[in-house]
JSON list of C-alpha atoms in Angstrom, two decimals:
[
{"chain": "A", "resi": 1, "resn": "GLN", "atom": "CA", "xyz": [95.91, 90.22, 98.14]},
{"chain": "A", "resi": 2, "resn": "VAL", "atom": "CA", "xyz": [99.36, 89.13, 97.01]},
{"chain": "A", "resi": 3, "resn": "GLN", "atom": "CA", "xyz": [102.19, 91.63, 97.27]},
{"chain": "A", "resi": 4, "resn": "LEU", "atom": "CA", "xyz": [105.92, 91.70, 96.67]},
{"chain": "A", "resi": 5, "resn": "VAL", "atom": "CA", "xyz": [107.79, 93.90, 99.10]},
{"chain": "A", "resi": 6, "resn": "GLU", "atom": "CA", "xyz": [111.36, 94.82, 98.25]},
{"chain": "A", "resi": 7, "resn": "SER", "atom": "CA", "xyz": [114.08, 96.17, 100.50]},
{"chain": "A", "resi": 8, "resn": "GLY", "atom": "CA", "xyz": [117.81, 96.74, 100.50]},
{"chain": "A", "resi": 9, "resn": "GLY", "atom": "CA", "xyz": [118.34, 99.35, 97.84]},
{"chain": "A", "resi": 10, "resn": "GLY", "atom": "CA", "xyz": [120.46, 102.42, 98.43]},
{"chain": "A", "resi": 11, "resn": "PHE", "atom": "CA", "xyz": [123.51, 104.40, 97.54]},
{"chain": "A", "resi": 12, "resn": "VAL", "atom": "CA", "xyz": [126.95, 102.83, 97.28]},
{"chain": "A", "resi": 13, "resn": "GLN", "atom": "CA", "xyz": [130.32, 103.67, 95.79]},
{"chain": "A", "resi": 14, "resn": "ALA", "atom": "CA", "xyz": [131.71, 101.73, 92.86]},
{"chain": "A", "resi": 15, "resn": "GLY", "atom": "CA", "xyz": [133.17, 98.44, 94.00]},
{"chain": "A", "resi": 16, "resn": "GLY", "atom": "CA", "xyz": [130.75, 98.21, 96.89]},
{"chain": "A", "resi": 17, "resn": "SER", "atom": "CA", "xyz": [128.04, 95.69, 97.67]},
{"chain": "A", "resi": 18, "resn": "LEU", "atom": "CA", "xyz": [124.33, 95.65, 98.34]},
{"chain": "A", "resi": 19, "resn": "ARG", "atom": "CA", "xyz": [121.83, 92.94, 99.07]},
{"chain": "A", "resi": 20, "resn": "LEU", "atom": "CA", "xyz": [118.27, 93.18, 97.85]},
{"chain": "A", "resi": 21, "resn": "SER", "atom": "CA", "xyz": [115.42, 91.21, 99.38]},
{"chain": "A", "resi": 22, "resn": "CYS", "atom": "CA", "xyz": [111.90, 90.62, 98.16]},
{"chain": "A", "resi": 23, "resn": "ALA", "atom": "CA", "xyz": [109.22, 88.89, 100.17]},
{"chain": "A", "resi": 24, "resn": "ALA", "atom": "CA", "xyz": [105.90, 87.73, 98.78]},
{"chain": "A", "resi": 25, "resn": "SER", "atom": "CA", "xyz": [102.94, 88.07, 101.10]},
{"chain": "A", "resi": 26, "resn": "GLY", "atom": "CA", "xyz": [99.41, 86.83, 100.72]},
{"chain": "A", "resi": 27, "resn": "HIS", "atom": "CA", "xyz": [97.97, 83.56, 99.66]},
{"chain": "A", "resi": 28, "resn": "ILE", "atom": "CA", "xyz": [100.47, 81.93, 97.30]},
{"chain": "A", "resi": 29, "resn": "PHE", "atom": "CA", "xyz": [100.65, 78.18, 97.35]},
{"chain": "A", "resi": 30, "resn": "SER", "atom": "CA", "xyz": [103.83, 77.70, 95.36]},
{"chain": "A", "resi": 31, "resn": "ILE", "atom": "CA", "xyz": [105.86, 80.29, 93.51]},
{"chain": "A", "resi": 32, "resn": "ASN", "atom": "CA", "xyz": [107.46, 79.06, 90.29]},
{"chain": "A", "resi": 33, "resn": "LEU", "atom": "CA", "xyz": [109.91, 81.64, 89.05]},
{"chain": "A", "resi": 34, "resn": "MET", "atom": "CA", "xyz": [111.31, 84.56, 91.03]},
{"chain": "A", "resi": 35, "resn": "GLY", "atom": "CA", "xyz": [113.71, 87.14, 89.81]},
{"chain": "A", "resi": 36, "resn": "TRP", "atom": "CA", "xyz": [114.99, 90.66, 89.50]},
{"chain": "A", "resi": 37, "resn": "TYR", "atom": "CA", "xyz": [114.71, 93.11, 86.65]},
{"chain": "A", "resi": 38, "resn": "ARG", "atom": "CA", "xyz": [116.05, 96.64, 86.46]},
{"chain": "A", "resi": 39, "resn": "GLN", "atom": "CA", "xyz": [115.32, 99.82, 84.61]},
{"chain": "A", "resi": 40, "resn": "ALA", "atom": "CA", "xyz": [117.76, 102.67, 84.21]},
{"chain": "A", "resi": 41, "resn": "PRO", "atom": "CA", "xyz": [116.62, 106.17, 83.20]},
{"chain": "A", "resi": 42, "resn": "GLY", "atom": "CA", "xyz": [115.81, 106.29, 79.51]},
{"chain": "A", "resi": 43, "resn": "LYS", "atom": "CA", "xyz": [116.24, 102.56, 79.06]},
{"chain": "A", "resi": 44, "resn": "GLN", "atom": "CA", "xyz": [113.96, 99.58, 78.82]},
{"chain": "A", "resi": 45, "resn": "ARG", "atom": "CA", "xyz": [113.48, 97.22, 81.72]},
{"chain": "A", "resi": 46, "resn": "GLU", "atom": "CA", "xyz": [115.93, 94.35, 81.48]},
{"chain": "A", "resi": 47, "resn": "LEU", "atom": "CA", "xyz": [116.25, 90.99, 83.15]},
{"chain": "A", "resi": 48, "resn": "VAL", "atom": "CA", "xyz": [119.00, 90.79, 85.76]},
{"chain": "A", "resi": 49, "resn": "ALA", "atom": "CA", "xyz": [118.57, 87.31, 87.19]},
{"chain": "A", "resi": 50, "resn": "THR", "atom": "CA", "xyz": [115.96, 84.64, 87.72]},
{"chain": "A", "resi": 51, "resn": "ILE", "atom": "CA", "xyz": [115.74, 81.55, 89.85]},
{"chain": "A", "resi": 52, "resn": "SER", "atom": "CA", "xyz": [113.35, 78.66, 89.56]},
{"chain": "A", "resi": 53, "resn": "ARG", "atom": "CA", "xyz": [111.73, 76.85, 92.43]},
{"chain": "A", "resi": 54, "resn": "GLY", "atom": "CA", "xyz": [114.37, 74.18, 92.00]},
{"chain": "A", "resi": 55, "resn": "SER", "atom": "CA", "xyz": [117.12, 76.84, 92.20]},
{"chain": "A", "resi": 56, "resn": "ASN", "atom": "CA", "xyz": [118.10, 76.88, 88.55]},
{"chain": "A", "resi": 57, "resn": "THR", "atom": "CA", "xyz": [119.51, 80.34, 87.92]},
{"chain": "A", "resi": 58, "resn": "ASN", "atom": "CA", "xyz": [119.89, 82.62, 84.94]},
{"chain": "A", "resi": 59, "resn": "TYR", "atom": "CA", "xyz": [121.84, 85.89, 84.73]},
{"chain": "A", "resi": 60, "resn": "VAL", "atom": "CA", "xyz": [122.29, 88.64, 82.21]},
{"chain": "A", "resi": 61, "resn": "ASP", "atom": "CA", "xyz": [125.89, 88.58, 80.97]},
{"chain": "A", "resi": 62, "resn": "SER", "atom": "CA", "xyz": [126.74, 91.97, 82.46]},
{"chain": "A", "resi": 63, "resn": "VAL", "atom": "CA", "xyz": [126.27, 90.76, 86.05]},
{"chain": "A", "resi": 64, "resn": "LYS", "atom": "CA", "xyz": [127.67, 87.24, 85.84]},
{"chain": "A", "resi": 65, "resn": "GLY", "atom": "CA", "xyz": [130.33, 86.68, 88.45]},
{"chain": "A", "resi": 66, "resn": "ARG", "atom": "CA", "xyz": [129.23, 89.75, 90.42]},
{"chain": "A", "resi": 67, "resn": "PHE", "atom": "CA", "xyz": [125.59, 89.11, 91.36]},
{"chain": "A", "resi": 68, "resn": "THR", "atom": "CA", "xyz": [124.12, 86.06, 93.04]},
{"chain": "A", "resi": 69, "resn": "ILE", "atom": "CA", "xyz": [120.43, 85.29, 93.20]},
{"chain": "A", "resi": 70, "resn": "SER", "atom": "CA", "xyz": [118.99, 82.96, 95.82]},
{"chain": "A", "resi": 71, "resn": "ARG", "atom": "CA", "xyz": [115.64, 82.17, 97.34]},
{"chain": "A", "resi": 72, "resn": "ASP", "atom": "CA", "xyz": [114.00, 80.74, 100.43]},
{"chain": "A", "resi": 73, "resn": "ASN", "atom": "CA", "xyz": [110.92, 78.83, 99.36]},
{"chain": "A", "resi": 74, "resn": "ALA", "atom": "CA", "xyz": [109.63, 78.49, 102.90]},
{"chain": "A", "resi": 75, "resn": "LYS", "atom": "CA", "xyz": [109.60, 82.26, 103.24]},
{"chain": "A", "resi": 76, "resn": "ASN", "atom": "CA", "xyz": [108.60, 83.05, 99.63]},
{"chain": "A", "resi": 77, "resn": "THR", "atom": "CA", "xyz": [111.59, 85.35, 99.51]},
{"chain": "A", "resi": 78, "resn": "VAL", "atom": "CA", "xyz": [114.18, 86.04, 96.86]},
{"chain": "A", "resi": 79, "resn": "TYR", "atom": "CA", "xyz": [117.52, 87.75, 97.35]},
{"chain": "A", "resi": 80, "resn": "LEU", "atom": "CA", "xyz": [120.03, 89.44, 95.10]},
{"chain": "A", "resi": 81, "resn": "GLN", "atom": "CA", "xyz": [123.55, 89.79, 96.42]},
{"chain": "A", "resi": 82, "resn": "MET", "atom": "CA", "xyz": [125.34, 92.42, 94.37]},
{"chain": "A", "resi": 83, "resn": "THR", "atom": "CA", "xyz": [129.10, 92.84, 94.59]},
{"chain": "A", "resi": 84, "resn": "SER", "atom": "CA", "xyz": [131.70, 94.82, 92.65]},
{"chain": "A", "resi": 85, "resn": "LEU", "atom": "CA", "xyz": [128.99, 97.28, 91.77]},
{"chain": "A", "resi": 86, "resn": "LYS", "atom": "CA", "xyz": [129.53, 99.61, 88.83]},
{"chain": "A", "resi": 87, "resn": "PRO", "atom": "CA", "xyz": [127.92, 102.95, 87.98]},
{"chain": "A", "resi": 88, "resn": "GLU", "atom": "CA", "xyz": [126.14, 101.25, 85.09]},
{"chain": "A", "resi": 89, "resn": "ASP", "atom": "CA", "xyz": [124.30, 99.09, 87.63]},
{"chain": "A", "resi": 90, "resn": "THR", "atom": "CA", "xyz": [122.41, 102.20, 88.73]},
{"chain": "A", "resi": 91, "resn": "ALA", "atom": "CA", "xyz": [118.71, 101.56, 88.18]},
{"chain": "A", "resi": 92, "resn": "VAL", "atom": "CA", "xyz": [115.42, 100.83, 89.82]},
{"chain": "A", "resi": 93, "resn": "TYR", "atom": "CA", "xyz": [115.37, 97.13, 90.61]},
{"chain": "A", "resi": 94, "resn": "TYR", "atom": "CA", "xyz": [112.07, 95.27, 90.44]},
{"chain": "A", "resi": 95, "resn": "CYS", "atom": "CA", "xyz": [111.26, 91.95, 91.99]},
{"chain": "A", "resi": 96, "resn": "TYR", "atom": "CA", "xyz": [109.24, 89.46, 89.97]},
{"chain": "A", "resi": 97, "resn": "ALA", "atom": "CA", "xyz": [107.31, 86.31, 90.80]},
{"chain": "A", "resi": 98, "resn": "ASP", "atom": "CA", "xyz": [104.96, 84.01, 89.00]},
{"chain": "A", "resi": 99, "resn": "TRP", "atom": "CA", "xyz": [102.83, 81.11, 90.17]},
{"chain": "A", "resi": 100, "resn": "GLY", "atom": "CA", "xyz": [99.95, 78.88, 89.24]},
{"chain": "A", "resi": 101, "resn": "TYR", "atom": "CA", "xyz": [99.33, 76.61, 86.28]},
{"chain": "A", "resi": 102, "resn": "GLN", "atom": "CA", "xyz": [101.68, 77.58, 83.45]},
{"chain": "A", "resi": 103, "resn": "SER", "atom": "CA", "xyz": [102.75, 80.55, 85.57]},
{"chain": "A", "resi": 104, "resn": "LYS", "atom": "CA", "xyz": [99.59, 82.40, 84.64]},
{"chain": "A", "resi": 105, "resn": "ASN", "atom": "CA", "xyz": [99.83, 84.65, 87.69]},
{"chain": "A", "resi": 106, "resn": "LYS", "atom": "CA", "xyz": [102.56, 87.27, 87.51]},
{"chain": "A", "resi": 107, "resn": "LEU", "atom": "CA", "xyz": [103.45, 90.05, 89.88]},
{"chain": "A", "resi": 108, "resn": "TRP", "atom": "CA", "xyz": [106.01, 92.84, 90.12]},
{"chain": "A", "resi": 109, "resn": "GLY", "atom": "CA", "xyz": [107.26, 94.67, 93.15]},
{"chain": "A", "resi": 110, "resn": "GLN", "atom": "CA", "xyz": [107.15, 98.44, 93.47]},
{"chain": "A", "resi": 111, "resn": "GLY", "atom": "CA", "xyz": [110.86, 98.83, 92.78]},
{"chain": "A", "resi": 112, "resn": "THR", "atom": "CA", "xyz": [113.86, 99.84, 94.86]},
{"chain": "A", "resi": 113, "resn": "GLN", "atom": "CA", "xyz": [116.48, 102.33, 93.77]},
{"chain": "A", "resi": 114, "resn": "VAL", "atom": "CA", "xyz": [120.12, 101.31, 93.53]},
{"chain": "A", "resi": 115, "resn": "THR", "atom": "CA", "xyz": [122.60, 104.11, 92.89]},
{"chain": "A", "resi": 116, "resn": "VAL", "atom": "CA", "xyz": [126.29, 103.45, 92.34]},
{"chain": "A", "resi": 117, "resn": "SER", "atom": "CA", "xyz": [128.63, 106.43, 92.31]},
{"chain": "A", "resi": 118, "resn": "SER", "atom": "CA", "xyz": [131.93, 106.48, 90.47]}
]
């Protein structure tokens, strides 16, 4: 059974940093896209950043210049380095991965809470 296990969330003051990690376990031959989404209370889930297997990255405008996504293909792991955190970054962050022909297999992690105090 394939799982995504996230770690690294927590509580931080504004201006601080956190690093999220997400490791895929189970039988996955080759993950295509990995990424992070987030959902704040009362809001819809939104894309934060994605990274392709070839390391092409995409960020939502609100985190550009502050967040960096990276991945280790050998470990099936994706990271999100978050700096200059703001209270509006407070949310549950979900890891995402897809694999297979035309990325037909998709999986979400269980979520990790990030809370930024002002």
